[in-house]
Amino acid sequence: MFSSIKWKFIIIYFLLVLMAMVIVGIFIVQRFETQQLENRTNTMVKQVETLLNTFSDLSEDDWLELSDEIQNSLNEWRFSGFSGTETLYVIYDADIPRIVASSHVNYENITGQNALSYKSLDPTLILSAYDGERSDRVKQDANENTVLKHLAYPVFNKVGQVKGILYITDDLKDVYKTIDDTKTILINATLLALSITVILGFLIASSITEPIRDVTKKAEKMAKGDFDQFVEVKSNDEMGQLASMFNYLTLKLKDTIHEMDLEKSKLDTIFNYMADGVIAVDTNGYIIHANPVAVDILELENIPEKGFLSQNLLPMKKINLEKIDYEDSDTLEGDQIAKINNSIYQVKYAPFRNEKDDVGGVIIVFQDITEQHKLDNMRKEFVANVSHELKTPITTIKSYTETLMGYGDIDRELSHKFLTVIDDECDRMNRIVKDLLQLSNLDYNKTKWNMAECSIKRLIEDICFKLDFSVREKNHNLNLNIEDDLPNIVIDRDGIEQVILNIISNAIKYTPNNGEINISAKRQNNNIVITVNDNGIGIPEEDKKRIFERFYRVDKGRSRELGGTGLGLSIAKQIVEAHGGNIILRSKYNVGTEVIIVLPIDNRQL
Ligand code: ADP
């Protein structure tokens, strides 16, 4: 309770006023006491001087002889009541200072006593009076009940020598009573002032501490997350400014927290829906955060109570994190490729800092690069394939050319044969380059489609006519089954002709002599479906899924022998897809193959 500002305030106020009152009180009482005693001394001196002037006996030089007269005068003085509380002793020095008369009631016992040894008088005052000095002193009475003022007044004879002393004592009871009354008044005033101080201090302190308490209470609520706190601004003073600053702070804080919430929710959404896996690992190796993708990658479903110790996780073992040394900043950043569960990941890590700006751990990002890896491999394979495909004819051309150049007397028939081979290989290279260029154009959408209405029936018949020689050569049985009322279709005639020609010629090529080839075309909903099937060698199961890849051939040697480049089906697929269609290949090894081309009838939007 007393630790509150209010009580501190009151106690300080109280002590200040108390100290001020005590200091002022002591000063006043001291001054008052001194003043009173001085007044009393002056009165006593005046009294003595009046007596000296009044009693003619005292003007005589030999007081010892006149002691009875002086005593009588003193008795008169005492009885007249002028003496008040004062007692006068007349001291005359014959051989020793002797009391010759006194206004004391027991003057008879006192008269004749040695003044220096008389207990009611102060010898030092008597001695200094004999030295000609008037002196006074406040003394406790011998019976110790009263305080008396003693004054020794030297009286000089005609030649200026001290002839005797008038020693007067006066009771100071009334003086000290007045001083005590003054003290009581001052104590009462102090108590009143202190009470008023406590009440005023309480009111002033409350006016300061109440708004502070209000602000504190609201700040406490804010700390618990309730930011709808407003303090009433009651004045324009420092407290009012504090209240309005508090309100401003609340608003600012609310805005900032709102912004932070928004940012956090954005980050949470990014974190949860990003395609990459992200985990945060603390310096002890525990996974403290993981987004859903990372949970999948690292199979983190069954979370142990203490959290995951990353080193214990099988997929994490594939990432070489041992080299991370939290003391060495150079090791805290890096990337590597890791194979986890049949997927390839690019794993990048970088440190994050905690609130003390120390390294709190590392953030690890898993980027699935399986597809990219596959594409990379395909690209490398493609380059190798192209080089290989071109190398074979180039080697052939080179060797035949060298042979021709080396033998000048080679006969005409042999040289013709050689030149025919060179010509064939050139044709082959030309075909490969042409196909590659076409693929490249298709890849970069550079192919100019010449879309026009066209009869599929007519197109297939033209193609069959072109291939008639090959069909006859292999003695195939070619059946055409084309619906009569097939609608015209909008296509790039040359492109689709290339597709169908490639598929039918494949059927001819990869079907042993005397084979059966059926070509059909029909309407199915808004599509024309062209089917080419044969009872040829078929395609083994494991090759089927790769058959549309560039340069992919089941039997490379055979295909090459038959003049194939391995690019036909991939070109066909791209052309059909560019027409908004689809191409499907079904095949059974040693049974036969069926290729289905689906083309939308209306392709005008291309
Ligand atoms: P190619 O120029 O070698 O014929 P394609 O891309 O047209 O190239 O065909 C790719 C591979 O698919 C061929 O090498 C062949 O092995 C296989 N193939 C295509 N059509 C058939 C078919 N009707 N019967 C059997 N194999 C086929």
XYZ file of C-alpha atoms in Angstrom, residues 118-419:
302
model
C 24.643 31.366 50.672
C 23.079 28.646 48.574
C 20.290 30.753 47.034
C 22.786 33.166 45.467
C 25.293 32.686 42.652
C 28.873 33.513 43.804
C 30.139 34.093 40.249
C 27.566 36.826 39.723
C 28.581 38.414 43.054
C 32.260 38.289 42.123
C 31.716 39.814 38.709
C 29.526 42.526 40.311
C 32.446 43.321 42.625
C 34.490 43.715 39.457
C 31.995 46.422 38.498
C 30.018 44.413 36.000
C 26.332 43.900 36.058
C 25.543 40.268 35.247
C 22.588 37.969 35.265
C 21.813 34.250 34.941
C 18.863 31.884 34.839
C 19.152 29.331 37.611
C 17.232 26.423 38.936
C 16.187 27.195 42.452
C 17.916 25.233 45.199
C 14.702 23.419 46.020
C 14.575 22.684 42.260
C 10.933 23.450 41.805
C 11.294 26.839 40.263
C 13.514 28.585 37.783
C 14.781 31.947 38.895
C 16.438 34.837 37.183
C 19.413 36.088 39.183
C 20.796 39.596 38.652
C 23.768 41.150 40.529
C 23.853 44.917 40.309
C 26.990 46.692 41.549
C 26.440 49.941 43.466
C 29.284 52.453 43.399
C 30.332 54.970 46.158
C 31.173 58.537 45.486
C 34.730 57.720 44.463
C 33.464 55.181 41.943
C 34.300 52.007 43.911
C 31.874 49.178 44.321
C 30.472 49.666 47.786
C 27.898 46.876 47.638
C 25.655 44.790 45.482
C 21.957 44.687 45.043
C 21.210 41.046 44.203
C 17.763 40.420 42.932
C 16.087 37.116 41.994
C 12.798 36.747 40.201
C 10.661 33.703 39.563
C 10.420 32.913 35.828
C 7.423 30.620 36.196
C 5.120 32.959 34.309
C 7.735 33.407 31.551
C 8.061 29.652 31.063
C 4.321 29.219 31.296
C 3.924 31.690 28.456
C 6.624 29.818 26.512
C 4.881 26.485 27.211
C 1.589 27.977 26.050
C 3.313 29.161 22.885
C 4.724 25.679 22.357
C 1.262 24.151 22.786
C -0.152 26.613 20.261
C 2.641 25.777 17.827
C 2.147 21.998 18.306
C -1.574 22.390 17.718
C -0.892 24.505 14.653
C 1.576 21.864 13.411
C -0.952 19.087 13.947
C -3.615 21.091 12.131
C -1.211 21.881 9.283
C -0.212 18.200 9.063
C -3.838 17.080 8.951
C -4.576 19.599 6.231
C -1.402 18.450 4.433
C -2.486 14.811 4.572
C -5.953 15.653 3.242
C -4.636 18.003 0.552
C -1.802 15.576 -0.302
C -4.358 12.800 -0.636
C -6.507 14.894 -2.959
C -3.579 16.120 -5.074
C -1.965 12.696 -5.201
C -5.299 11.143 -6.164
C -5.730 13.637 -8.976
C -2.349 12.482 -10.312
C -2.463 8.796 -9.506
C -6.064 8.110 -10.598
C -5.347 8.851 -14.308
C -2.070 6.903 -13.993
C -3.962 3.961 -12.493
C -6.534 4.232 -15.287
C -3.779 4.239 -17.927
C -2.046 1.320 -16.160
C -5.265 -0.739 -16.067
C -5.904 -0.108 -19.754
C -2.287 -0.824 -20.651
C -2.665 -4.134 -18.782
C -5.728 -4.985 -20.889
C -3.779 -4.023 -24.009
C -0.973 -6.324 -22.960
C -3.567 -9.115 -22.901
C -4.499 -8.318 -26.493
C -7.535 -6.038 -26.093
C -6.613 -2.905 -28.022
C -10.003 -1.182 -27.754
C -8.781 0.906 -24.825
C -9.329 4.646 -24.605
C -8.514 6.908 -21.694
C -10.711 9.930 -20.981
C -8.747 13.173 -21.456
C -9.933 15.362 -18.580
C -7.426 18.206 -18.675
C -4.808 19.852 -20.794
C -1.960 19.420 -18.302
C 0.766 16.764 -18.291
C -1.755 14.087 -17.224
C -4.058 15.101 -20.060
C -1.133 14.937 -22.477
C -0.236 11.493 -21.124
C -3.828 10.336 -21.665
C -3.996 11.671 -25.221
C -0.556 10.210 -25.996
C -1.806 6.880 -24.624
C -4.841 7.055 -26.912
C -2.616 7.938 -29.862
C -0.285 5.074 -28.956
C -3.248 2.680 -28.768
C -4.411 3.718 -32.224
C -0.910 3.433 -33.658
C -0.369 0.072 -31.994
C -3.716 -1.170 -33.254
C -2.833 -0.105 -36.804
C 0.641 -1.614 -36.578
C -0.657 -4.882 -35.173
C -3.348 -4.970 -37.829
C -0.695 -4.474 -40.508
C 1.489 -7.114 -38.896
C -1.465 -9.509 -38.752
C -2.095 -8.888 -42.426
C 1.558 -9.446 -43.236
C 1.604 -12.551 -41.079
C -1.522 -13.922 -42.698
C -0.016 -13.203 -46.139
C 3.191 -14.920 -45.109
C 1.218 -17.823 -43.599
C -0.692 -18.226 -46.855
C 2.516 -18.073 -48.861
C 4.169 -20.469 -46.432
C 1.279 -22.928 -46.550
C 0.541 -22.802 -50.246
C 3.975 -22.389 -51.749
C 5.118 -25.152 -54.038
C 8.411 -25.565 -52.210
C 8.844 -27.280 -48.875
C 10.134 -25.013 -46.102
C 11.326 -25.992 -42.643
C 13.006 -24.066 -39.835
C 15.542 -25.943 -37.741
C 16.787 -24.490 -34.461
C 20.401 -24.635 -33.330
C 19.700 -27.849 -31.412
C 18.582 -29.530 -34.611
C 14.834 -29.531 -33.819
C 12.368 -28.751 -36.592
C 10.339 -25.837 -35.246
C 8.282 -25.072 -38.381
C 7.324 -27.002 -41.475
C 4.865 -26.100 -44.216
C 2.498 -28.751 -45.631
C 4.780 -29.492 -48.606
C 7.719 -30.049 -46.242
C 5.528 -32.270 -44.039
C 4.851 -34.425 -47.129
C 8.452 -34.493 -48.272
C 9.876 -35.351 -44.857
C 6.886 -37.517 -43.783
C 6.442 -35.522 -40.565
C 2.881 -36.678 -39.792
C 3.531 -38.302 -36.413
C 4.992 -35.457 -34.444
C 6.801 -36.608 -31.302
C 6.148 -34.674 -28.079
C 9.532 -32.962 -28.057
C 9.381 -32.115 -31.769
C 11.414 -33.623 -34.533
C 15.112 -33.919 -34.124
C 16.051 -33.407 -37.748
C 19.069 -35.715 -37.624
C 16.765 -38.658 -36.813
C 14.673 -38.262 -39.955
C 15.612 -40.533 -42.810
C 15.078 -37.938 -45.582
C 17.096 -35.378 -43.591
C 20.002 -37.789 -43.437
C 20.237 -37.451 -47.206
C 20.927 -33.751 -46.777
C 24.409 -33.256 -45.633
C 23.698 -30.831 -42.790
C 26.597 -31.965 -40.645
C 28.752 -29.295 -42.187
C 26.587 -26.561 -40.636
C 28.501 -25.080 -37.747
C 26.468 -22.428 -35.933
C 29.661 -20.766 -34.755
C 30.994 -20.393 -38.296
C 28.867 -18.068 -40.439
C 30.465 -19.361 -43.673
C 28.831 -22.758 -43.235
C 25.348 -21.377 -42.536
C 24.433 -20.812 -46.162
C 24.527 -23.230 -49.041
C 22.678 -25.458 -51.445
C 22.836 -29.016 -52.663
C 20.883 -31.553 -54.669
C 19.276 -34.447 -52.800
C 17.189 -37.416 -53.908
C 14.311 -38.012 -51.508
C 11.601 -40.608 -52.205
C 12.271 -40.826 -55.976
C 12.143 -37.064 -56.373
C 15.053 -34.745 -56.893
C 15.212 -31.648 -54.658
C 17.378 -28.621 -54.730
C 17.931 -27.966 -51.016
C 18.905 -24.419 -50.065
C 19.528 -23.229 -46.535
C 20.260 -19.921 -44.880
C 20.379 -18.754 -41.256
C 17.648 -16.831 -39.438
C 18.228 -14.596 -36.438
C 16.407 -14.546 -33.116
C 15.302 -11.481 -31.126
C 18.818 -11.125 -29.659
C 20.207 -10.983 -33.190
C 21.983 -14.296 -32.662
C 21.714 -17.134 -35.157
C 18.476 -18.933 -34.215
C 18.892 -21.771 -36.679
C 18.533 -22.341 -40.392
C 15.642 -22.170 -42.840
C 15.790 -25.029 -45.330
C 13.902 -24.856 -48.618
C 13.189 -27.984 -50.666
C 12.558 -27.167 -54.307
C 11.284 -30.086 -56.342
C 13.412 -30.109 -59.482
C 12.454 -33.609 -60.626
C 10.772 -32.292 -63.785
C 13.580 -29.873 -64.492
C 16.037 -32.669 -63.883
C 14.113 -34.873 -66.288
C 14.008 -32.093 -68.859
C 17.700 -31.518 -68.374
C 18.363 -35.179 -68.975
C 16.076 -35.136 -71.992
C 17.899 -32.137 -73.365
C 21.242 -33.830 -72.864
C 19.861 -37.021 -74.420
C 18.458 -34.974 -77.299
C 21.793 -33.306 -77.995
C 23.489 -36.719 -77.822
C 20.835 -38.163 -80.159
C 21.161 -35.345 -82.693
C 24.932 -35.666 -82.658
C 24.668 -39.407 -83.014
C 22.070 -39.233 -85.806
C 24.220 -36.784 -87.759
C 27.471 -38.515 -86.994
C 26.440 -41.762 -88.716
C 25.714 -40.253 -92.152
C 28.700 -37.898 -91.861
C 31.013 -40.840 -91.131
C 29.557 -42.738 -94.094
C 29.888 -39.737 -96.415
C 33.446 -39.097 -95.183
C 34.612 -42.681 -95.712
C 33.037 -42.987 -99.161
C 34.430 -39.603 -100.218
C 37.913 -40.582 -98.997
C 37.664 -43.845 -100.873
C 36.661 -42.018 -104.035
C 39.474 -39.515 -103.606
C 42.037 -42.187 -102.724
C 41.495 -44.390 -105.746
C 41.792 -42.415 -108.989
C 41.245 -45.479 -111.205
C 38.001 -46.633 -109.547
C 35.536 -47.917 -112.090
C 32.493 -45.938 -113.046
C 29.939 -48.400 -111.745
C 31.529 -48.561 -108.258
C 31.950 -44.832 -108.051
C 28.283 -44.448 -109.017
C 27.358 -46.816 -106.218
C 29.484 -44.840 -103.767
C 27.984 -41.556 -104.890
